[in-house]
């Protein structure tokens, strides 16, 4: 059943008409959203460090994590929203109020630095009301982003986010 859901989500992402986007100067931005895929045994210390980094710059920061499965223990901090396959119907209907709130937030920047983007993440990026979506270069998914960073695979999420911010500041 998951393969069918992935197929429908991928089709909807590719066929969906875009939202009017614009880019503002990073220094003038106020709200930042960060979307990432959570992996098993993932080091999550970067979340607090990135939160502190953005807050020092005067930004409001929101996180959302896609989890392929439900973990016995939720290692995510309370301020990180998470979702799973079950939060999206086969037709793309969102079943979670928290995800709907994230999507309808008009972030100045929505950042996703995952190199491999699942249909469930691509769907959230596409539906997002963010003014500018920024991520790591992926030729097949370039339609999802207004700003893309060419980055080596070996960098951590934290390093990619900081490099993305440094490029946006230029």
Coordinates of N, CA and C in Angstrom, one line a residue:
X1 N 0.8 -1.2 0.0 CA 0.0 0.0 0.0 C 0.9 1.3 0.0
X2 N 2.0 1.2 0.7 CA 2.9 2.4 0.7 C 3.4 2.8 -0.7
X3 N 3.7 1.8 -1.5 CA 4.1 2.1 -2.9 C 3.1 2.9 -3.7
X4 N 1.8 2.5 -3.4 CA 0.7 3.2 -4.1 C 0.6 4.7 -3.6
X5 N 0.8 4.8 -2.3 CA 0.7 6.2 -1.7 C 1.9 7.0 -2.3
X6 N 3.1 6.4 -2.3 CA 4.3 7.1 -2.9 C 4.0 7.5 -4.3
X7 N 3.4 6.6 -5.1 CA 3.1 6.9 -6.5 C 2.2 8.1 -6.6
X8 N 1.1 8.1 -5.9 CA 0.1 9.2 -5.9 C 0.7 10.5 -5.4
X9 N 1.5 10.5 -4.4 CA 2.1 11.7 -3.8 C 3.1 12.3 -4.8
X10 N 3.9 11.4 -5.4 CA 4.9 11.9 -6.4 C 4.2 12.5 -7.6
X11 N 3.1 11.9 -8.1 CA 2.4 12.4 -9.2 C 1.8 13.8 -8.8
X12 N 1.2 13.9 -7.6 CA 0.6 15.2 -7.2 C 1.7 16.3 -7.1
X13 N 2.9 15.9 -6.6 CA 3.9 16.9 -6.4 C 4.3 17.5 -7.8
X14 N 4.5 16.6 -8.8 CA 4.9 17.0 -10.1 C 3.8 17.8 -10.9
X15 N 2.6 17.5 -10.6 CA 1.5 18.1 -11.4 C 0.9 19.4 -10.7
X16 N 1.2 19.6 -9.4 CA 0.6 20.7 -8.7 C 1.1 22.0 -9.1
X17 N 0.2 22.9 -9.3 CA 0.6 24.3 -9.6 C 1.2 24.9 -8.4
X18 N 2.2 25.7 -8.7 CA 3.0 26.3 -7.6 C 2.3 27.5 -7.0
X19 N 2.8 27.8 -5.8 CA 2.4 29.0 -5.1 C 3.3 30.1 -5.4
X20 N 2.8 31.3 -5.4 CA 3.6 32.5 -5.7 C 4.7 32.6 -4.7
X21 N 5.9 32.6 -5.2 CA 7.1 32.6 -4.3 C 7.9 33.9 -4.6
X22 N 8.6 34.3 -3.6 CA 9.5 35.4 -3.7 C 10.7 35.2 -2.7
X23 N 11.7 35.9 -2.9 CA 12.9 35.8 -2.1 C 13.1 37.2 -1.4
X24 N 13.3 37.2 -0.1 CA 13.6 38.4 0.6 C 15.1 38.3 1.1
X25 N 15.7 39.4 1.4 CA 17.0 39.4 1.9 C 17.0 38.6 3.2
X26 N 18.0 37.7 3.3 CA 18.0 36.9 4.5 C 18.1 37.7 5.8
X27 N 18.8 38.8 5.8 CA 18.9 39.6 7.0 C 17.5 40.1 7.5
X28 N 16.6 40.3 6.5 CA 15.3 40.8 6.8 C 14.3 39.7 7.2
X29 N 14.7 38.5 7.0 CA 13.8 37.4 7.2 C 13.5 37.2 8.7
X30 N 12.3 36.7 9.0 CA 12.0 36.5 10.4 C 11.7 35.1 10.8
X31 N 11.0 34.4 9.9 CA 10.6 33.0 10.1 C 11.3 32.0 9.2
X32 N 11.9 31.0 9.9 CA 12.6 29.9 9.2 C 11.9 28.6 9.5
X33 N 11.7 27.8 8.5 CA 11.2 26.4 8.7 C 12.2 25.4 8.3
X34 N 12.4 24.4 9.0 CA 13.4 23.3 8.6 C 12.7 22.0 8.6
X35 N 12.8 21.3 7.5 CA 12.2 20.0 7.2 C 13.3 19.0 7.0
X36 N 13.2 17.9 7.7 CA 14.2 16.8 7.5 C 13.7 15.4 7.7
X37 N 14.3 14.5 7.1 CA 14.0 13.1 7.3 C 14.7 12.5 8.5
X38 N 14.0 11.9 9.4 CA 14.7 11.4 10.6 C 15.1 9.9 10.3
X39 N 16.3 9.6 10.6 CA 16.8 8.3 10.4 C 17.1 7.6 11.7
X40 N 17.1 6.3 11.7 CA 17.3 5.6 12.9 C 18.8 5.8 13.4
X41 N 19.0 5.9 14.6 CA 20.3 6.2 15.2 C 20.9 7.5 14.7
X42 N 20.1 8.5 14.5 CA 20.5 9.8 14.0 C 21.0 10.6 15.2
X43 N 22.1 11.3 15.0 CA 22.6 12.2 16.0 C 21.7 13.5 15.9
X44 N 21.0 13.8 17.0 CA 20.1 14.9 17.0 C 20.6 16.1 17.7
X45 N 21.8 16.1 18.1 CA 22.4 17.3 18.9 C 22.4 18.5 18.0
X46 N 22.4 18.4 16.7 CA 22.4 19.5 15.8 C 21.2 20.4 15.9
X47 N 20.0 19.7 16.3 CA 18.8 20.5 16.3 C 18.9 21.6 17.3
X48 N 19.3 21.4 18.5 CA 19.4 22.4 19.5 C 20.5 23.5 19.1
X49 N 21.6 23.0 18.5 CA 22.6 24.0 18.1 C 22.1 24.9 16.9
X50 N 21.4 24.3 16.0 CA 20.8 25.1 14.9 C 19.7 26.0 15.4
X51 N 18.9 25.6 16.4 CA 17.9 26.4 17.0 C 18.5 27.6 17.6
X52 N 19.6 27.4 18.4 CA 20.3 28.5 19.1 C 20.9 29.4 18.0
X53 N 21.5 28.9 17.0 CA 22.1 29.7 15.9 C 21.1 30.6 15.3
X54 N 19.9 30.1 14.9 CA 18.9 31.0 14.3 C 18.3 32.0 15.3
X55 N 18.1 31.6 16.5 CA 17.6 32.5 17.5 C 18.5 33.6 17.9
X56 N 19.8 33.3 17.8 CA 20.8 34.4 18.0 C 20.8 35.4 16.9
X57 N 20.3 35.0 15.7 CA 20.2 35.9 14.6 C 18.8 36.6 14.6
X58 N 18.0 36.3 15.6 CA 16.7 36.9 15.7 C 15.6 36.3 14.9
X59 N 15.8 35.0 14.5 CA 14.8 34.3 13.7 C 13.9 33.4 14.5
X60 N 12.6 33.3 14.2 CA 11.7 32.3 14.7 C 11.9 31.1 13.9
X61 N 12.2 30.0 14.6 CA 12.5 28.7 13.9 C 11.5 27.6 14.2
X62 N 11.1 26.9 13.2 CA 10.2 25.7 13.4 C 10.8 24.5 12.7
X63 N 10.7 23.4 13.3 CA 11.2 22.1 12.7 C 10.1 21.2 12.5
X64 N 10.2 20.4 11.4 CA 9.3 19.2 11.2 C 10.2 18.1 10.7
X65 N 9.9 16.9 11.2 CA 10.7 15.7 10.8 C 9.8 14.7 10.3
X66 N 10.2 14.1 9.2 CA 9.5 12.9 8.6 C 10.1 11.6 9.2
X67 N 9.3 10.8 9.8 CA 9.8 9.5 10.3 C 9.2 8.4 9.5
X68 N 10.0 7.6 8.9 CA 9.5 6.4 8.2 C 8.7 5.4 9.0
X69 N 9.1 5.4 10.3 CA 8.4 4.5 11.2 C 8.3 5.1 12.6
X70 N 7.5 4.6 13.4 CA 7.3 5.1 14.7 C 8.4 4.5 15.6
X71 N 9.2 5.3 16.3 CA 10.2 4.7 17.2 C 9.7 4.5 18.6
X72 N 10.3 3.5 19.3 CA 9.8 3.2 20.6 C 9.9 4.4 21.5
X73 N 11.0 5.1 21.4 CA 11.3 6.3 22.1 C 11.4 7.5 21.1
X74 N 10.8 8.6 21.4 CA 10.9 9.7 20.6 C 12.0 10.6 21.0
X75 N 13.2 10.5 20.3 CA 14.3 11.3 20.8 C 14.2 12.8 20.4
X76 N 13.2 13.2 19.7 CA 13.1 14.6 19.3 C 12.7 15.5 20.4
X77 N 13.3 16.7 20.4 CA 12.8 17.7 21.4 C 11.4 18.0 21.2
X78 N 10.7 18.6 22.2 CA 9.3 18.9 22.2 C 9.0 19.9 21.1
X79 N 9.9 20.8 20.7 CA 9.6 21.8 19.8 C 9.8 21.4 18.3
X80 N 10.0 20.1 18.1 CA 10.1 19.5 16.8 C 8.8 18.7 16.5
X81 N 8.1 19.1 15.5 CA 6.9 18.4 15.0 C 7.4 17.2 14.2
X82 N 6.7 16.1 14.3 CA 7.1 15.0 13.4 C 5.8 14.4 12.8
X83 N 6.0 13.7 11.6 CA 4.9 13.0 11.0 C 5.4 11.7 10.3
X84 N 4.5 10.8 10.0 CA 4.8 9.5 9.5 C 3.9 9.3 8.2
X85 N 4.0 8.2 7.6 CA 3.2 7.8 6.5 C 1.7 8.0 6.8
X86 N 1.3 7.6 8.0 CA -0.1 7.6 8.4 C -0.7 9.0 8.4
X87 N 0.1 10.1 8.5 CA -0.4 11.4 8.5 C -0.8 12.0 7.2
X88 N -0.5 11.2 6.1 CA -0.9 11.6 4.7 C -1.7 10.5 4.2
X89 N -2.9 10.8 3.6 CA -3.7 9.8 3.0 C -3.1 9.5 1.6
X90 N -3.7 8.5 1.0 CA -3.2 8.1 -0.3 C -3.4 9.2 -1.4
X91 N -4.4 10.0 -1.2 CA -4.6 11.1 -2.1 C -3.9 12.4 -1.7
X92 N -3.1 12.4 -0.6 CA -2.4 13.5 -0.2 C -3.1 14.4 0.9
X93 N -4.2 13.9 1.3 CA -4.9 14.7 2.4 C -4.1 14.6 3.7
X94 N -3.9 15.7 4.3 CA -3.1 15.7 5.5 C -4.0 15.5 6.7
X95 N -3.7 14.6 7.5 CA -4.5 14.2 8.7 C -4.0 14.7 10.0
X96 N -3.1 15.6 10.0 CA -2.5 16.2 11.2 C -2.6 17.7 11.3
X97 N -3.2 18.2 12.3 CA -3.3 19.7 12.5 C -2.0 20.3 12.6
X98 N -1.0 19.7 13.2 CA 0.4 20.2 13.3 C 1.0 20.4 12.0
X99 N 0.8 19.4 11.1 CA 1.4 19.5 9.7 C 0.7 20.6 8.9
X100 N -0.6 20.6 9.1 CA -1.4 21.7 8.4 C -0.9 23.1 8.8
X101 N -0.7 23.2 10.1 CA -0.2 24.5 10.6 C 1.2 24.8 10.0
X102 N 2.1 23.8 10.0 CA 3.4 24.0 9.4 C 3.3 24.4 7.9
X103 N 2.5 23.8 7.2 CA 2.4 24.0 5.7 C 1.8 25.4 5.5
X104 N 0.9 25.9 6.3 CA 0.2 27.2 6.1 C 1.0 28.3 6.8
X105 N 2.1 28.0 7.4 CA 2.9 29.1 7.9 C 3.7 29.7 6.8
X106 N 3.7 31.0 6.7 CA 4.3 31.8 5.6 C 5.8 32.0 6.0
X107 N 6.6 31.0 6.0 CA 8.0 31.1 6.3 C 8.7 32.0 5.3
X108 N 9.6 32.8 5.7 CA 10.5 33.5 4.8 C 11.3 32.5 4.0
X109 N 11.8 31.5 4.7 CA 12.6 30.4 4.1 C 12.2 29.1 4.7
X110 N 12.0 28.1 3.9 CA 11.8 26.8 4.3 C 13.0 26.0 3.8
X111 N 13.8 25.4 4.7 CA 15.0 24.7 4.3 C 14.9 23.2 4.5
X112 N 15.4 22.5 3.5 CA 15.4 21.1 3.6 C 16.8 20.7 2.9
X113 N 17.7 20.2 3.7 CA 19.0 19.9 3.2 C 19.3 18.3 3.0
X114 N 18.2 17.6 3.0 CA 18.3 16.2 2.7 C 18.7 16.0 1.2
X115 N 19.6 15.2 0.9 CA 20.0 14.9 -0.4 C 19.0 14.1 -1.1
X116 N 18.5 13.1 -0.4 CA 17.4 12.2 -1.0 C 16.1 12.6 -0.4
X117 N 15.2 13.0 -1.2 CA 13.9 13.6 -0.7 C 12.8 12.6 -1.1
X118 N 12.1 12.1 -0.1 CA 11.0 11.1 -0.3 C 9.8 11.9 -0.8
X119 N 8.9 11.1 -1.4 CA 7.6 11.8 -1.8 C 6.9 12.5 -0.7
X120 N 7.0 11.9 0.5 CA 6.3 12.5 1.7 C 6.9 13.9 2.1
X121 N 8.2 14.0 1.9 CA 8.8 15.3 2.2 C 8.6 16.2 1.0
X122 N 8.7 15.8 -0.2 CA 8.5 16.6 -1.4 C 7.1 17.2 -1.4
X123 N 6.1 16.4 -0.9 CA 4.7 16.9 -0.9 C 4.6 18.1 0.1
X124 N 5.2 18.0 1.3 CA 5.2 19.0 2.2 C 5.9 20.3 1.7
X125 N 7.0 20.1 1.0 CA 7.7 21.2 0.4 C 6.9 21.9 -0.6
X126 N 6.2 21.1 -1.5 CA 5.4 21.7 -2.5 C 4.2 22.4 -2.0
X127 N 3.6 21.9 -1.0 CA 2.4 22.5 -0.4 C 2.6 23.7 0.5
X128 N 3.9 23.8 0.9 CA 4.2 24.8 1.9 C 3.9 26.2 1.3
X129 N 3.5 27.1 2.2 CA 3.3 28.5 1.9 C 4.5 29.4 2.0
X130 N 5.7 28.7 2.2 CA 6.9 29.5 2.4 C 7.2 30.4 1.2
X131 N 7.8 31.5 1.4 CA 8.1 32.5 0.4 C 9.2 32.0 -0.5
X132 N 10.2 31.3 0.2 CA 11.4 30.8 -0.6 C 11.7 29.4 0.0
X133 N 11.9 28.5 -0.9 CA 12.3 27.1 -0.4 C 13.7 26.9 -0.8
X134 N 14.6 26.5 0.1 CA 16.0 26.3 -0.1 C 16.4 24.9 0.2
X135 N 17.3 24.4 -0.6 CA 17.7 23.0 -0.3 C 19.1 22.7 -1.0
X136 N 19.4 21.4 -0.9 CA 20.6 20.9 -1.6 C 20.3 20.5 -3.0
X137 N 21.2 20.8 -3.9 CA 21.0 20.5 -5.3 C 20.6 19.1 -5.6
X138 N 19.5 18.9 -6.3 CA 19.0 17.6 -6.8 C 18.3 17.9 -8.1
X139 N 18.9 17.6 -9.2 CA 18.4 17.9 -10.5 C 17.0 17.5 -10.8
X140 N 16.6 16.3 -10.3 CA 15.3 15.8 -10.5 C 14.2 16.6 -9.8
X141 N 14.6 17.2 -8.6 CA 13.7 17.9 -7.8 C 13.9 19.4 -7.8
X142 N 14.6 19.9 -8.8 CA 14.9 21.3 -8.8 C 13.7 22.2 -8.8
X143 N 12.5 21.7 -9.3 CA 11.3 22.5 -9.3 C 10.7 22.7 -7.9
X144 N 11.3 22.0 -6.9 CA 10.8 22.2 -5.5 C 11.4 23.4 -4.8
X145 N 12.5 23.9 -5.3 CA 13.3 24.9 -4.6 C 13.6 26.2 -5.5
X146 N 13.6 27.3 -4.8 CA 14.0 28.6 -5.4 C 15.5 28.8 -5.3
X147 N 16.1 28.2 -4.3 CA 17.5 28.4 -4.0 C 18.1 27.0 -3.7
X148 N 19.1 26.6 -4.4 CA 19.7 25.3 -4.2 C 21.2 25.4 -4.0
X149 N 21.8 24.7 -3.1 CA 23.2 24.7 -2.7 C 23.8 23.4 -3.2
X150 N 24.9 23.6 -3.9 CA 25.7 22.4 -4.4 C 26.6 22.1 -3.2
X151 N 26.4 20.8 -2.7 CA 27.1 20.5 -1.5 C 27.6 19.0 -1.6
X152 N 28.7 18.8 -0.9 CA 29.3 17.4 -0.9 C 28.4 16.6 0.1
X153 N 28.3 15.3 -0.2 CA 27.5 14.4 0.5 C 28.0 14.2 2.0
X154 N 29.3 14.4 2.2 CA 29.8 14.1 3.5 C 29.5 15.1 4.6
X155 N 29.0 16.2 4.3 CA 28.7 17.2 5.3 C 27.5 16.8 6.1
X156 N 27.5 17.3 7.4 CA 26.4 17.0 8.3 C 25.2 17.9 8.0
X157 N 24.1 17.7 8.5 CA 22.9 18.5 8.4 C 23.2 19.9 8.8
X158 N 23.8 20.0 10.0 CA 24.2 21.3 10.6 C 25.1 22.1 9.7
X159 N 26.1 21.4 9.1 CA 27.1 22.1 8.2 C 26.4 22.6 7.0
X160 N 25.5 21.8 6.4 CA 24.7 22.2 5.2 C 23.8 23.4 5.5
X161 N 23.1 23.4 6.6 CA 22.3 24.5 7.0 C 23.1 25.8 7.2
X162 N 24.2 25.7 7.8 CA 25.0 26.9 8.0 C 25.6 27.4 6.7
X163 N 26.0 26.5 5.8 CA 26.5 26.9 4.5 C 25.4 27.5 3.7
X164 N 24.2 26.9 3.8 CA 23.0 27.5 3.1 C 22.7 28.9 3.5
X165 N 22.8 29.2 4.8 CA 22.6 30.5 5.4 C 23.7 31.4 4.9
X166 N 24.9 31.0 4.9 CA 26.0 31.8 4.5 C 25.8 32.2 3.0
X167 N 25.4 31.3 2.2 CA 25.1 31.6 0.8 C 23.9 32.6 0.6
X168 N 22.9 32.4 1.5 CA 21.7 33.3 1.4 C 22.1 34.7 1.8
X169 N 23.1 34.9 2.7 CA 23.5 36.2 3.2 C 24.3 37.0 2.2
X170 N 24.8 36.3 1.2 CA 25.6 37.0 0.1 C 24.8 37.9 -0.8

